[in-house]
Amino acid sequence: ISSEVRARVMEAVRSAFRPEFLNRLDDIILFNRLGREHMKGIVDIQLRHLAKLLAERKIEIEIDAAARAWLAEAGYDPVYGARPLKRVIQRRLQNPLATLILEGAIRDGETVHVGAGDDGLIINGRTVEAEAA
């Protein structure tokens, strides 16, 4: 972050907060905005967490590059960065997986294949319907 940007941010901070409050802060850290190019790594981290949950039932999950790219795109917001990603994974992947497990379409010990098509994610050949918000 350039010194010019830091100076502008600090000016805004000083105009928004009283000196008594600012005096209590040890440091102010500025972060660069998260870009689309960072999403691949974040998707991988979130999917590893999901894989651990499924491993408890000895279910393996194979997620192809198209599905990872779909999740990265659907879970990115220019303002909020990757924050929506967790909800997208929950609604469009984890919840449908749970439904398929409960229905018996996915059994313990199986491998689940996840891809992406024009309409979203595809789990074991079945297109995932979007959940109502």
XYZ file of N, CA and C in Angstrom:
399
model
N 0.861 -1.171 0.000
C 0.000 0.000 0.000
C 0.903 1.228 0.000
N 0.627 2.147 -0.903
C 1.476 3.313 -1.045
C 1.289 4.272 0.128
N 2.275 5.119 0.329
C 2.212 6.091 1.428
C 1.092 7.102 1.188
N 0.790 7.382 -0.082
C -0.301 8.306 -0.397
C -1.647 7.707 0.038
N -1.843 6.429 -0.248
C -3.087 5.753 0.147
C -3.180 5.712 1.663
N -2.073 5.361 2.319
C -2.059 5.300 3.787
C -2.414 6.663 4.391
N -1.867 7.741 3.825
C -2.144 9.090 4.327
C -3.625 9.434 4.166
N -4.216 9.071 3.022
C -5.644 9.351 2.803
C -6.524 8.561 3.758
N -6.151 7.298 3.985
C -6.926 6.467 4.915
C -6.829 7.024 6.333
N -5.634 7.396 6.739
C -5.450 7.916 8.093
C -6.202 9.232 8.280
N -6.271 10.034 7.232
C -7.042 11.279 7.292
C -8.528 10.956 7.514
N -9.031 9.964 6.805
C -10.430 9.559 6.969
C -10.676 8.993 8.364
N -9.731 8.219 8.868
C -9.858 7.639 10.212
C -9.896 8.758 11.255
N -9.004 9.722 11.129
C -8.959 10.834 12.103
C -10.232 11.672 12.067
N -10.838 11.781 10.885
C -12.070 12.574 10.803
C -13.277 11.787 11.331
N -13.187 10.456 11.369
C -14.322 9.636 11.800
C -14.281 9.272 13.288
N -13.083 9.214 13.871
C -12.954 8.774 15.261
C -12.304 9.851 16.121
N -12.703 9.877 17.359
C -12.147 10.854 18.301
C -10.707 10.468 18.669
N -9.873 11.449 18.977
C -8.484 11.173 19.351
C -8.365 10.230 20.555
N -9.324 10.298 21.484
C -9.289 9.424 22.650
C -9.383 7.950 22.250
N -10.189 7.681 21.252
C -10.316 6.302 20.766
C -9.056 5.889 20.007
N -8.600 6.735 19.102
C -7.420 6.412 18.299
C -6.189 6.203 19.173
N -6.124 6.916 20.280
C -4.998 6.788 21.207
C -4.926 5.398 21.831
N -6.043 4.720 21.908
C -6.093 3.384 22.513
C -5.680 2.272 21.545
N -5.569 2.594 20.266
C -5.186 1.596 19.264
C -3.674 1.470 19.214
N -3.206 0.238 19.135
C -1.769 0.007 19.003
C -1.295 0.258 17.581
N -2.109 -0.155 16.623
C -1.708 -0.007 15.232
C -2.944 -0.109 14.344
N -2.854 0.439 13.178
C -3.907 0.321 12.177
C -3.271 -0.363 10.975
N -3.861 -1.473 10.576
C -3.311 -2.256 9.477
C -4.220 -2.109 8.275
N -3.641 -1.779 7.143
C -4.386 -1.638 5.903
C -4.175 -2.887 5.056
N -5.244 -3.373 4.448
C -5.175 -4.554 3.609
C -5.526 -4.184 2.183
N -4.901 -4.876 1.243
C -5.287 -4.733 -0.154
C -6.601 -5.461 -0.374
N -7.392 -4.962 -1.281
C -8.667 -5.585 -1.619
C -8.414 -6.952 -2.244
N -9.253 -7.901 -1.894
C -9.164 -9.246 -2.437
C -9.659 -9.238 -3.875
N -8.900 -9.861 -4.752
C -9.281 -9.916 -6.158
C -9.705 -11.313 -6.575
N -10.278 -11.407 -7.759
C -10.720 -12.707 -8.281
C -9.568 -13.704 -8.342
N -8.382 -13.219 -8.607
C -7.230 -14.107 -8.747
C -6.873 -14.811 -7.435
N -7.356 -14.303 -6.315
C -7.085 -14.916 -5.011
C -8.095 -16.006 -4.657
N -9.177 -16.079 -5.390
C -10.278 -16.964 -5.031
C -9.938 -18.450 -5.127
N -9.087 -18.833 -6.078
C -8.777 -20.251 -6.258
C -8.230 -20.858 -4.968
N -7.293 -20.179 -4.343
C -6.721 -20.674 -3.099
C -7.732 -20.737 -1.972
N -8.623 -19.769 -1.924
C -9.632 -19.737 -0.864
C -10.660 -20.843 -1.081
N -11.031 -21.080 -2.336
C -11.939 -22.188 -2.651
C -11.308 -23.500 -2.193
N -10.037 -23.695 -2.489
C -9.350 -24.929 -2.090
C -9.361 -25.123 -0.574
N -9.152 -24.065 0.160
C -9.167 -24.144 1.634
C -10.551 -24.564 2.119
N -11.583 -23.944 1.598
C -12.947 -24.262 2.017
C -13.335 -25.691 1.616
N -12.881 -26.133 0.450
C -13.210 -27.484 0.006
C -12.461 -28.540 0.818
N -11.266 -28.219 1.292
C -10.557 -29.155 2.190
C -11.342 -29.345 3.484
N -11.948 -28.272 3.974
C -12.772 -28.366 5.175
C -13.975 -29.289 4.916
N -14.629 -29.123 3.777
C -15.759 -29.979 3.422
C -15.306 -31.433 3.281
N -14.154 -31.644 2.676
C -13.633 -33.008 2.510
C -13.408 -33.680 3.864
N -12.955 -32.912 4.850
C -12.768 -33.468 6.201
C -14.100 -33.892 6.808
N -15.139 -33.094 6.600
C -16.462 -33.457 7.109
C -16.955 -34.751 6.467
N -16.749 -34.874 5.168
C -17.183 -36.078 4.458
C -16.334 -37.291 4.822
N -15.074 -37.067 5.152
C -14.175 -38.172 5.512
C -14.660 -38.900 6.760
N -15.396 -38.203 7.619
C -15.950 -38.850 8.802
C -16.893 -39.984 8.410
N -17.491 -39.893 7.215
C -18.382 -40.950 6.703
C -17.680 -41.774 5.638
N -16.356 -41.597 5.530
C -15.539 -42.288 4.529
C -16.012 -42.000 3.097
N -16.508 -40.791 2.899
C -16.922 -40.345 1.567
C -15.828 -39.430 1.034
N -15.360 -39.750 -0.174
C -14.366 -38.895 -0.825
C -15.081 -38.002 -1.822
N -14.509 -36.831 -2.033
C -15.113 -35.895 -2.980
C -14.061 -35.472 -3.992
N -14.414 -35.589 -5.263
C -13.552 -35.153 -6.359
C -14.246 -33.990 -7.052
N -13.599 -32.845 -7.010
C -14.188 -31.623 -7.568
C -13.321 -31.168 -8.733
N -13.893 -31.146 -9.918
C -13.088 -30.803 -11.091
C -12.831 -29.299 -11.181
N -11.973 -28.936 -12.121
C -11.558 -27.536 -12.270
C -12.741 -26.626 -12.612
N -13.685 -27.142 -13.414
C -14.844 -26.317 -13.783
C -15.688 -25.991 -12.555
N -15.859 -26.964 -11.660
C -16.648 -26.726 -10.447
C -15.919 -25.752 -9.522
N -14.611 -25.898 -9.417
C -13.832 -24.970 -8.579
C -13.942 -23.548 -9.130
N -13.849 -23.427 -10.450
C -13.957 -22.103 -11.077
C -15.364 -21.542 -10.872
N -16.392 -22.391 -10.977
C -17.767 -21.939 -10.764
C -17.944 -21.429 -9.345
N -17.431 -22.176 -8.365
C -17.525 -21.752 -6.966
C -16.792 -20.436 -6.736
N -15.602 -20.306 -7.337
C -14.828 -19.070 -7.176
C -15.592 -17.874 -7.729
N -16.230 -18.064 -8.876
C -16.986 -16.973 -9.493
C -18.249 -16.658 -8.694
N -18.992 -17.696 -8.322
C -20.249 -17.495 -7.594
C -20.013 -16.966 -6.183
N -18.866 -17.275 -5.608
C -18.584 -16.878 -4.232
C -17.822 -15.584 -4.087
N -17.531 -14.921 -5.190
C -16.761 -13.671 -5.138
C -17.691 -12.470 -5.245
N -17.386 -11.461 -4.453
C -18.103 -10.198 -4.525
C -17.053 -9.091 -4.467
N -17.072 -8.145 -5.401
C -16.045 -7.095 -5.407
C -15.981 -6.295 -4.110
N -17.104 -6.142 -3.428
C -17.124 -5.378 -2.183
C -16.730 -6.246 -0.987
N -17.298 -7.434 -0.917
C -17.089 -8.291 0.249
C -16.003 -9.342 0.049
N -15.385 -9.403 -1.120
C -14.319 -10.365 -1.359
C -14.847 -11.789 -1.351
N -14.254 -12.635 -0.499
C -14.610 -14.057 -0.463
C -15.661 -14.386 0.592
N -16.154 -13.405 1.294
C -17.125 -13.696 2.363
C -18.330 -14.494 1.876
N -18.890 -14.193 0.698
C -20.048 -14.973 0.246
C -19.719 -16.428 -0.122
N -18.438 -16.749 -0.292
C -18.049 -18.082 -0.735
C -18.539 -19.175 0.206
N -18.423 -18.957 1.488
C -18.835 -19.973 2.451
C -20.328 -20.288 2.302
N -21.142 -19.255 2.100
C -22.584 -19.458 1.902
C -22.866 -20.200 0.594
N -22.132 -19.866 -0.455
C -22.326 -20.530 -1.745
C -21.987 -22.015 -1.611
N -20.878 -22.329 -0.958
C -20.507 -23.730 -0.760
C -21.561 -24.436 0.081
N -22.055 -23.771 1.111
C -23.078 -24.368 1.972
C -24.354 -24.659 1.179
N -24.841 -23.661 0.462
C -26.132 -23.787 -0.221
C -26.080 -24.621 -1.486
N -25.007 -24.501 -2.247
C -24.959 -25.129 -3.565
C -24.189 -26.442 -3.600
N -23.458 -26.765 -2.512
C -22.705 -28.009 -2.510
C -22.954 -28.832 -1.247
N -22.714 -28.250 -0.101
C -22.817 -29.008 1.144
C -24.260 -29.446 1.436
N -25.225 -28.560 1.330
C -26.622 -28.928 1.592
C -27.139 -29.975 0.601
N -26.881 -29.806 -0.721
C -27.303 -30.865 -1.647
C -26.609 -32.209 -1.364
N -25.334 -32.171 -0.973
C -24.653 -33.418 -0.603
C -25.352 -34.080 0.581
N -25.701 -33.289 1.585
C -26.387 -33.827 2.759
C -27.722 -34.447 2.365
N -28.452 -33.788 1.473
C -29.734 -34.322 1.012
C -29.534 -35.659 0.296
N -28.518 -35.719 -0.573
C -28.247 -36.962 -1.300
C -27.829 -38.084 -0.347
N -27.094 -37.749 0.693
C -26.701 -38.746 1.692
C -27.936 -39.249 2.428
N -28.806 -38.326 2.834
C -30.026 -38.713 3.548
C -30.963 -39.541 2.671
N -31.002 -39.250 1.386
C -31.847 -40.007 0.459
C -31.267 -41.376 0.139
N -29.989 -41.575 0.488
C -29.332 -42.846 0.168
C -28.682 -42.865 -1.199
N -28.694 -41.739 -1.906
C -28.071 -41.662 -3.226
C -26.550 -41.651 -3.129
N -26.034 -41.241 -1.979
C -24.602 -41.299 -1.691
C -24.455 -42.081 -0.400
N -23.656 -43.151 -0.464
C -23.474 -43.999 0.719
C -22.053 -43.877 1.256
N -21.905 -44.238 2.513
C -20.580 -44.237 3.138
C -19.621 -45.052 2.280
N -18.411 -44.531 2.128
C -17.374 -45.226 1.379
C -17.344 -44.883 -0.098
N -18.309 -44.131 -0.589
C -18.356 -43.779 -2.009
C -17.479 -42.575 -2.315
N -17.231 -42.386 -3.599
C -16.562 -41.187 -4.093
C -17.592 -40.358 -4.846
N -17.686 -39.089 -4.496
C -18.633 -38.168 -5.121
C -17.874 -37.338 -6.143
N -18.449 -37.223 -7.345
C -17.841 -36.432 -8.407
C -18.646 -35.149 -8.586
N -17.946 -34.018 -8.521
C -18.602 -32.715 -8.654
C -18.017 -31.992 -9.859
N -18.893 -31.564 -10.737
C -18.509 -30.787 -11.906
C -19.374 -29.541 -11.974
N -19.304 -28.859 -13.089
C -20.130 -27.661 -13.274
C -20.615 -27.609 -14.708
N -21.832 -27.136 -14.862
C -22.412 -26.940 -16.180
C -22.941 -25.527 -16.303
N -23.741 -25.306 -17.310
C -24.306 -23.964 -17.544
C -25.212 -23.520 -16.403
N -25.878 -24.481 -15.757
C -26.844 -24.141 -14.714
C -26.284 -24.235 -13.303
N -24.999 -24.509 -13.154
C -24.410 -24.596 -11.824
C -23.682 -25.900 -11.607
N -23.625 -26.336 -10.364
C -22.886 -27.537 -10.003
C -23.635 -28.805 -10.386
N -22.868 -29.854 -10.655
C -23.410 -31.164 -10.998
C -22.762 -32.166 -10.047
N -23.577 -32.852 -9.246
C -23.079 -33.838 -8.294
C -23.482 -35.222 -8.787
N -22.482 -36.044 -9.080
C -22.728 -37.403 -9.602
C -23.732 -37.400 -10.755
N -23.569 -36.444 -11.650
C -24.413 -36.375 -12.832
C -25.737 -35.658 -12.639
N -26.035 -35.239 -11.424
C -27.304 -34.544 -11.145
C -27.047 -33.057 -10.956
N -27.753 -32.218 -11.699
C -27.612 -30.775 -11.572
C -28.199 -30.339 -10.234
N -27.467 -29.518 -9.526
C -27.897 -29.023 -8.220
C -28.840 -27.854 -8.423
N -30.007 -27.948 -7.826
C -30.975 -26.855 -7.888
C -30.569 -25.768 -6.908
N -30.782 -24.526 -7.291
C -30.491 -23.406 -6.396
C -31.506 -23.404 -5.256
N -31.007 -23.222 -4.043
C -31.887 -23.137 -2.876
C -32.576 -21.792 -2.845
N -33.783 -21.775 -2.369
C -34.468 -20.501 -2.152
C -33.804 -19.785 -0.994
N -33.614 -18.504 -1.145
C -32.927 -17.728 -0.104
C -33.797 -17.518 1.090
